[in-house]
Coordinates of C-alpha atoms and ligand atoms in Angstrom, one line a residue:
M1 CA -13.5 23.6 -23.1
N2 CA -17.1 23.1 -22.1
N3 CA -19.1 25.9 -20.3
F4 CA -19.4 25.3 -16.7
E5 CA -20.0 26.8 -13.4
F6 CA -17.9 25.8 -10.2
K7 CA -18.4 26.3 -6.6
N8 CA -16.7 24.3 -3.5
P9 CA -17.7 25.7 -0.6
T10 CA -16.1 22.9 1.9
K11 CA -13.6 24.5 4.2
I12 CA -10.4 22.4 4.3
I13 CA -8.2 22.7 7.5
F14 CA -4.9 20.8 6.4
G15 CA -2.0 19.5 8.8
K16 CA -0.5 18.0 11.6
N17 CA -2.3 18.8 15.2
T18 CA -5.5 20.2 13.3
I19 CA -8.1 18.2 15.2
I20 CA -8.1 20.5 18.1
K21 CA -9.9 23.1 15.0
I22 CA -13.3 21.3 15.2
S23 CA -14.0 23.6 18.1
T24 CA -13.4 26.8 15.9
E25 CA -15.4 25.5 13.3
I26 CA -18.7 23.9 15.4
P27 CA -20.6 26.8 16.9
K28 CA -20.6 26.7 20.6
D29 CA -24.5 26.2 20.8
A30 CA -24.6 23.4 18.3
K31 CA -26.1 19.7 19.6
V32 CA -24.0 17.7 18.0
L33 CA -23.4 14.2 16.8
V34 CA -20.0 12.4 16.4
L35 CA -20.3 9.5 14.1
Y36 CA -17.7 7.1 13.8
G37 CA -17.1 3.4 12.1
G38 CA -16.1 0.1 13.5
G39 CA -13.4 1.5 16.1
S40 CA -10.0 2.6 14.2
I41 CA -10.5 5.5 15.6
K42 CA -10.5 4.6 19.4
T43 CA -7.0 2.9 18.9
N44 CA -5.0 5.5 16.9
G45 CA -5.5 8.5 19.2
V46 CA -8.1 10.1 16.8
Y47 CA -10.7 10.0 18.9
E48 CA -8.9 11.6 22.0
Q49 CA -8.2 14.7 19.9
V50 CA -11.8 14.8 18.5
I51 CA -13.1 14.5 22.1
S52 CA -10.9 16.6 23.6
A53 CA -11.7 19.4 20.9
L54 CA -15.1 18.7 21.7
S55 CA -15.0 19.8 25.4
G56 CA -17.7 22.1 26.3
Y57 CA -20.0 21.1 23.6
N58 CA -23.2 19.3 24.0
F59 CA -22.8 15.8 22.0
K60 CA -23.6 12.2 21.6
E61 CA -22.1 9.4 19.7
F62 CA -23.2 6.9 17.3
G63 CA -20.3 4.2 16.2
G64 CA -20.4 1.1 14.2
I65 CA -20.9 2.5 10.9
P66 CA -19.5 -0.5 8.5
A67 CA -17.8 -0.3 5.3
N68 CA -20.3 0.3 2.7
P69 CA -22.4 1.9 4.8
E70 CA -25.5 0.3 5.9
Y71 CA -28.9 1.6 5.5
S72 CA -30.3 -0.4 8.3
V73 CA -27.6 0.6 10.5
L74 CA -28.2 4.4 9.1
L75 CA -32.1 4.4 10.2
K76 CA -30.9 3.5 13.8
A77 CA -28.5 6.8 13.7
L78 CA -31.3 8.8 12.3
D79 CA -33.9 7.8 15.3
I80 CA -30.7 9.5 17.7
I81 CA -31.0 12.5 15.8
K82 CA -34.5 13.2 15.8
K83 CA -35.1 11.8 19.6
E84 CA -32.2 14.1 20.4
N85 CA -32.9 16.8 18.6
I86 CA -29.2 16.9 17.0
N87 CA -28.7 20.1 14.8
Y88 CA -24.8 19.5 13.7
L89 CA -23.1 16.1 12.6
L90 CA -19.5 15.2 12.7
A91 CA -18.0 12.6 10.6
V92 CA -15.1 10.9 11.9
G93 CA -13.9 8.4 9.4
G94 CA -13.4 7.1 5.9
G95 CA -15.3 7.5 3.0
S96 CA -18.2 5.0 4.7
V97 CA -18.6 7.5 7.6
I98 CA -18.5 10.5 5.7
D99 CA -21.0 9.3 3.2
A100 CA -22.9 7.6 5.9
T101 CA -23.2 11.1 7.7
K102 CA -24.3 12.9 4.2
F103 CA -27.2 10.6 4.0
L104 CA -28.0 11.5 7.8
A105 CA -27.8 14.9 7.1
S106 CA -30.1 14.8 4.3
A107 CA -32.6 12.1 5.8
A108 CA -32.8 14.6 9.0
L109 CA -34.6 17.1 7.1
Y110 CA -36.2 14.8 4.6
K111 CA -40.3 15.0 4.6
G112 CA -41.2 11.6 2.9
E113 CA -42.1 8.2 4.6
E114 CA -39.3 6.6 3.4
P115 CA -35.5 7.9 3.7
W116 CA -34.1 5.6 0.9
D117 CA -36.2 7.2 -1.2
I118 CA -33.6 9.5 -1.4
L119 CA -31.5 7.7 -3.1
K120 CA -34.0 5.4 -4.9
N121 CA -35.7 8.5 -6.2
N122 CA -32.5 10.1 -7.0
I123 CA -33.7 13.1 -5.6
R124 CA -31.4 15.8 -5.0
T125 CA -30.5 17.5 -1.7
E126 CA -30.2 21.1 -2.0
T127 CA -30.5 21.5 1.9
A128 CA -29.4 19.2 4.9
M129 CA -27.9 19.3 8.4
P130 CA -25.2 20.9 9.0
F131 CA -21.7 18.6 8.9
G132 CA -18.2 18.8 9.2
T133 CA -16.0 16.0 8.5
V134 CA -12.4 14.2 10.0
L135 CA -10.4 12.6 7.5
T136 CA -8.9 9.4 8.3
L137 CA -8.9 7.5 5.4
P138 CA -7.5 9.1 2.1
A139 CA -9.5 7.7 -1.2
T140 CA -13.1 9.0 -1.8
G141 CA -12.5 12.7 -2.1
S142 CA -16.0 12.2 0.0
E143 CA -14.4 15.1 2.4
M144 CA -14.8 17.7 -0.5
N145 CA -17.7 16.8 -2.3
S146 CA -21.6 16.8 -2.2
G147 CA -21.8 12.5 -2.9
A148 CA -22.5 9.7 -1.2
V149 CA -22.9 6.0 -1.8
I150 CA -25.3 4.4 0.4
T151 CA -25.8 0.2 0.8
R152 CA -29.2 -1.8 1.2
E153 CA -28.4 -5.5 1.9
E154 CA -32.3 -6.2 2.3
T155 CA -32.7 -4.8 -1.6
G156 CA -28.9 -5.8 -2.8
E157 CA -28.2 -2.0 -4.0
K158 CA -25.7 0.3 -3.4
L159 CA -27.1 3.9 -4.5
G160 CA -25.5 7.3 -4.7
M161 CA -27.0 10.8 -3.9
G162 CA -25.6 14.1 -4.1
G163 CA -26.6 18.0 -4.1
P164 CA -25.6 21.1 -3.0
G165 CA -26.7 20.7 0.4
L166 CA -24.7 17.7 0.7
F167 CA -20.8 19.3 1.0
P168 CA -19.1 19.2 4.6
Q169 CA -19.1 22.7 6.2
F170 CA -15.4 21.9 7.2
S171 CA -13.3 19.0 6.5
I172 CA -10.2 18.4 8.5
L173 CA -7.1 17.1 6.8
D174 CA -4.3 15.4 9.4
P175 CA -2.3 13.1 7.2
E176 CA -0.6 11.6 10.5
A177 CA -4.2 9.9 10.9
I178 CA -3.0 7.4 8.2
K179 CA -0.1 6.0 10.2
S180 CA -2.7 3.3 11.6
I181 CA -4.1 2.6 7.7
P182 CA -3.7 -1.3 7.0
P183 CA -2.0 -2.0 3.9
R184 CA -5.2 -3.3 2.4
Q185 CA -7.0 0.1 2.9
I186 CA -4.0 2.3 1.5
Q187 CA -4.0 0.0 -1.7
N188 CA -7.6 1.0 -2.1
G189 CA -7.2 4.4 -1.2
I190 CA -4.5 4.8 -4.3
I191 CA -7.0 3.2 -6.7
D192 CA -9.8 4.5 -5.9
A193 CA -8.1 7.9 -6.1
F194 CA -6.4 7.0 -9.4
T195 CA -9.4 5.7 -11.2
H196 CA -11.6 8.7 -9.9
V197 CA -9.1 10.9 -11.6
M198 CA -8.9 8.4 -15.2
E199 CA -13.2 8.9 -14.9
Q200 CA -12.8 12.5 -15.6
Y201 CA -9.8 11.9 -18.0
M202 CA -10.0 8.9 -20.2
T203 CA -12.5 10.3 -22.6
Y204 CA -12.0 12.4 -25.7
P205 CA -9.5 15.1 -26.4
I206 CA -11.3 18.7 -25.9
Q207 CA -8.4 20.6 -25.6
A208 CA -8.8 21.7 -21.9
K209 CA -5.0 21.8 -21.4
L210 CA -4.8 23.0 -17.7
Q211 CA -7.5 20.5 -16.8
D212 CA -5.7 17.4 -18.6
R213 CA -2.3 18.5 -16.6
F214 CA -4.1 18.9 -13.2
A215 CA -5.3 15.3 -13.9
E216 CA -1.9 13.8 -15.5
S217 CA -0.1 15.7 -12.3
I218 CA -2.4 13.8 -9.7
M219 CA -2.2 10.7 -11.2
Q220 CA 1.9 11.1 -11.0
T221 CA 2.1 12.1 -7.8
L222 CA -0.3 9.0 -6.9
I223 CA 2.1 7.1 -9.0
E224 CA 5.5 8.6 -7.3
I225 CA 4.2 7.9 -3.6
A226 CA 2.4 4.7 -4.0
P227 CA 5.4 3.0 -3.1
V228 CA 6.9 4.9 -0.4
I229 CA 3.3 5.3 1.0
S230 CA 2.8 1.8 1.1
K231 CA 5.9 0.8 3.1
D232 CA 5.5 3.1 5.2
T233 CA 2.5 5.4 6.4
S234 CA 4.5 6.9 9.6
N235 CA 6.4 8.7 6.0
Y236 CA 4.7 12.7 6.7
E237 CA 5.8 14.0 3.4
A238 CA 4.2 11.2 1.4
A239 CA 1.1 11.0 3.6
C240 CA 0.6 14.6 2.6
D241 CA 1.0 14.1 -0.6
F242 CA -1.5 11.0 -0.9
M243 CA -3.8 12.7 1.0
W244 CA -4.2 15.9 -0.8
C245 CA -4.4 13.6 -4.3
C246 CA -7.1 11.8 -3.3
T247 CA -9.1 15.0 -2.4
M248 CA -8.4 16.7 -4.9
A249 CA -9.2 13.8 -7.2
L250 CA -12.8 14.1 -6.9
N251 CA -14.0 17.5 -5.4
G252 CA -15.5 18.6 -8.9
L253 CA -12.0 20.7 -10.0
I254 CA -10.7 18.6 -12.7
Q255 CA -14.2 17.2 -14.0
K256 CA -14.9 20.8 -14.9
G257 CA -15.3 21.6 -18.8
V258 CA -14.5 18.0 -20.0
P259 CA -16.6 15.0 -20.5
T260 CA -16.6 12.5 -17.5
D261 CA -17.3 8.9 -18.0
W262 CA -17.8 6.8 -14.4
A263 CA -18.9 3.6 -16.5
I264 CA -16.2 1.7 -14.3
H265 CA -17.6 3.0 -10.9
A266 CA -21.6 2.1 -12.4
M267 CA -20.6 -1.6 -12.7
G268 CA -17.9 -1.4 -9.9
H269 CA -21.0 -0.7 -7.6
E270 CA -22.9 -3.6 -8.6
L271 CA -19.7 -6.1 -8.0
T272 CA -19.2 -4.6 -4.1
A273 CA -23.5 -5.1 -3.7
M274 CA -23.4 -8.6 -4.7
Y275 CA -19.9 -9.6 -3.6
G276 CA -19.0 -7.4 -0.8
I277 CA -15.8 -6.5 -2.9
D278 CA -14.1 -3.7 -1.8
H279 CA -15.0 -0.2 -4.1
A280 CA -11.6 0.4 -5.1
R281 CA -10.9 -3.5 -5.9
T282 CA -14.1 -3.4 -8.2
L283 CA -12.1 -0.6 -10.3
A284 CA -9.4 -2.7 -10.3
I285 CA -11.2 -5.4 -12.1
I286 CA -13.0 -3.5 -14.4
A287 CA -11.0 -0.5 -15.2
P288 CA -8.3 -2.4 -18.1
R289 CA -11.3 -4.1 -19.2
H290 CA -13.2 -1.0 -20.0
Y291 CA -10.3 0.7 -21.5
R292 CA -9.6 -2.2 -23.6
Y293 CA -13.0 -2.6 -24.8
K294 CA -13.4 1.3 -25.6
L295 CA -9.7 1.3 -27.0
E296 CA -11.1 2.9 -30.4
N297 CA -13.0 5.7 -28.8
K298 CA -10.4 6.4 -26.1
K299 CA -7.4 5.9 -27.7
E300 CA -5.9 9.4 -28.3
K301 CA -6.2 10.0 -24.4
L302 CA -5.2 6.6 -23.3
A303 CA -2.0 7.3 -25.7
Q304 CA -1.3 11.0 -24.4
Y305 CA -1.8 9.8 -20.7
G306 CA 0.9 6.8 -21.7
E307 CA 3.4 9.3 -22.8
R308 CA 2.9 12.2 -20.1
V309 CA 2.0 9.6 -17.4
W310 CA 3.9 6.7 -18.3
G311 CA 6.4 8.1 -20.2
L312 CA 5.9 6.3 -23.5
T313 CA 7.6 7.1 -26.3
V314 CA 7.5 4.5 -28.9
G315 CA 4.4 2.8 -31.3
S316 CA 1.8 4.5 -32.9
T317 CA -1.5 5.7 -30.8
E318 CA -3.2 2.3 -30.7
E319 CA 0.1 0.5 -29.4
K320 CA 0.7 3.6 -27.1
A321 CA -3.0 3.2 -25.1
E322 CA -2.4 -0.1 -25.2
Q323 CA 1.0 0.2 -23.5
A324 CA -0.7 2.6 -21.2
I325 CA -3.6 0.0 -20.0
A326 CA -0.9 -2.7 -19.4
K327 CA 0.9 -0.1 -17.2
T328 CA -2.4 1.1 -14.9
E329 CA -3.3 -2.9 -14.7
A330 CA 0.7 -3.4 -13.7
F331 CA 0.8 -0.6 -11.1
F332 CA -2.5 -2.2 -9.7
N333 CA -1.1 -5.5 -9.7
E334 CA 2.4 -4.1 -7.9
L335 CA 0.3 -2.2 -5.5
G336 CA -0.6 -6.3 -4.5
V337 CA -3.9 -5.7 -5.9
A338 CA -5.9 -8.4 -8.0
T339 CA -7.5 -7.3 -11.3
K340 CA -9.5 -10.2 -12.1
L341 CA -13.2 -11.0 -10.9
S342 CA -12.5 -14.6 -10.5
Q343 CA -9.6 -13.8 -8.0
Y344 CA -12.0 -12.7 -5.6
T345 CA -15.1 -15.3 -5.9
E346 CA -15.4 -18.5 -7.4
S347 CA -19.3 -17.7 -8.4
Y348 CA -18.4 -15.3 -10.7
Q349 CA -19.9 -17.5 -13.8
G350 CA -23.1 -15.4 -14.3
T351 CA -21.8 -12.1 -12.8
A352 CA -21.6 -10.3 -16.1
E353 CA -25.5 -11.1 -17.1
K354 CA -26.6 -9.7 -13.6
V355 CA -24.7 -6.7 -13.5
A356 CA -26.4 -5.7 -17.1
A357 CA -29.5 -6.7 -15.7
A358 CA -29.4 -4.6 -12.5
L359 CA -28.3 -1.4 -14.6
E360 CA -31.1 -1.9 -17.4
A361 CA -33.6 -2.0 -14.4
R362 CA -32.4 1.1 -13.4
G363 CA -32.9 2.5 -16.8
W364 CA -29.0 3.0 -17.0
I365 CA -28.8 1.6 -20.5
A366 CA -26.1 4.4 -21.7
L367 CA -23.2 4.8 -20.1
G368 CA -19.5 6.6 -20.6
E369 CA -18.7 9.6 -22.1
R370 CA -20.9 9.4 -25.5
K371 CA -23.5 7.4 -23.5
D372 CA -23.0 4.3 -25.9
I373 CA -22.5 1.6 -23.4
T374 CA -25.2 -0.7 -23.6
P375 CA -26.4 -3.2 -21.0
S376 CA -24.8 -5.3 -24.0
D377 CA -21.8 -4.1 -23.8
V378 CA -21.4 -3.7 -19.8
K379 CA -21.9 -7.6 -19.9
K380 CA -18.9 -7.9 -22.7
I381 CA -16.9 -5.9 -20.3
I382 CA -17.5 -7.5 -17.2
E383 CA -16.7 -11.1 -19.0
M384 CA -13.3 -9.9 -20.1
S385 CA -13.1 -9.3 -16.1
Y386 CA -14.0 -12.7 -15.1
Ligands
NZQ401 O1 -14.7 1.4 11.0 P1 -13.0 1.6 11.2 O2 -12.9 1.0 12.3 O3 -13.0 3.2 11.3 O4 -12.4 1.4 9.8 C1 -12.3 1.6 8.8 C2 -12.9 0.4 7.3 O5 -13.0 -0.8 8.1 C3 -10.7 1.2 8.2 N1 -9.6 2.9 8.7 C4 -10.4 4.2 8.2 N2 -9.5 5.3 8.4 C5 -8.7 4.3 9.7 C6 -9.2 2.7 9.0 N3 -8.2 2.1 10.2 C7 -6.8 2.4 10.9 N4 -6.6 3.3 10.7 C8 -7.4 4.7 9.8 N5 -6.9 5.5 10.1 O6 -10.9 1.5 6.8 C9 -11.8 0.4 6.1 C10 -12.3 1.0 4.9 O7 -12.5 2.4 5.6 P2 -14.0 2.8 4.9 O8 -14.1 4.2 5.0 O9 -15.4 2.5 4.2 O10 -13.2 3.1 3.1 P3 -13.1 4.5 1.9 O11 -12.3 5.5 2.4 O12 -12.7 3.6 0.9 O13 -14.9 4.7 1.5 C11 -15.7 3.2 1.0 C12 -17.1 4.0 0.7 O14 -16.9 5.1 0.1 C13 -17.8 5.3 -1.2 C14 -17.1 3.8 -1.5 O15 -18.7 3.0 -2.4 C15 -17.8 2.8 -0.8 O16 -19.1 2.7 0.0 N6 -17.4 6.0 -2.2 C16 -17.9 7.4 -2.0 C17 -17.5 8.2 -2.8 C18 -17.8 9.5 -2.5 N7 -18.6 9.7 -1.5 O17 -17.1 10.9 -3.0 C19 -17.2 7.9 -4.3 C20 -16.2 6.6 -4.5 O18 -15.7 6.7 -6.0 C21 -16.6 5.7 -3.3 O19 -18.0 5.2 -4.3
ZN402 ZN1 -14.4 5.5 -6.3

């Protein structure tokens, strides 16, 4: 195992009827801005619970944050934060609302002229305005990590940011909030979390047995609950496992002491920026091709994953690795998610060149756990994904 340091300061409050606990976490004298998305919280009872918890607080609201949070929309929220002297943010939503809130928490204290520079110039956020979250969509793990991804339509960019200042102070995880999630977003959540684990696991063996088994247990649990929660979002026990898997998949724990890849996400973000394809679906398109392309480098971990997660017993390391990739793609397809780019857009020709050029322009010319994925490899992987 590699050396590591691990600190995750986010307090998790998990379970039924816990949204009311906002009032024990946010200081009573705070001036709060409540941030939310396109309105799902207004129809599933979450909004009422948040407002009731905030009774007695001085607060304002900002709704309408779109999926793939858009920079120009966030600048309007930043204006309100400044004009109203807001000093505490509360995100109520999925990854997009939470990421938006992280951006705002950073931008609110940013001294530079153009807040986009935080993303463009990769400026780490050491301190930010304090914020908490109420998670309504298990998927990204944003509720317990210090990363965010923001989109800027004007320039066709989707960029990440992060830093120790961006951990939520608290996150409320009430699995009952997922009852209203439509099938498409449940599928997205399962695939996003599953791919988060794969990105931190499907590298090369490093004798980190506990990390491997943490990762495998999250994937096994997701596979087990996927058909249950897809069929019935009001199954509370399955909702609990689903929500906790998604959080554990990307809260920093399983990546400690081990190599990580993240090339699938790097390529996937470009497909979202180009075609607006849901984040998780871009991962479902690229992951099987990426693993096939890097089979030689990744075959030991792919075979171990095949054996331990999918119960494969027959074949050589290479054969098990191949079967494991096929199992993964079949899992995504059985959930109802298409895994070819041409199933999402008719104008896919030329995408490989465009993605390779976009990553190269950003200086991302050595992706993956071995830093050996060049723009020409990216081009081939995306071509295989057509
Ligand atoms: O906007 P509303 O009306 O709330 O509807 C949302 C949205 O349309 C809806 N929704 C959320 N909770 C619901 C619900 N509908 C019914 N009932 C509920 N309880 O779901 C839709 C999608 O929401 P969104 O927040 O966009 O989804 P997700 O959580 O998948 O977040 C995706 C964003 O997170 C980024 C992605 O790139 C993308 O921008 N990611 C963030 C990461 C992080 N911060 O660590 C890591 C990930 O890899 C990812 O990149
Ligand atoms: Zn993701």
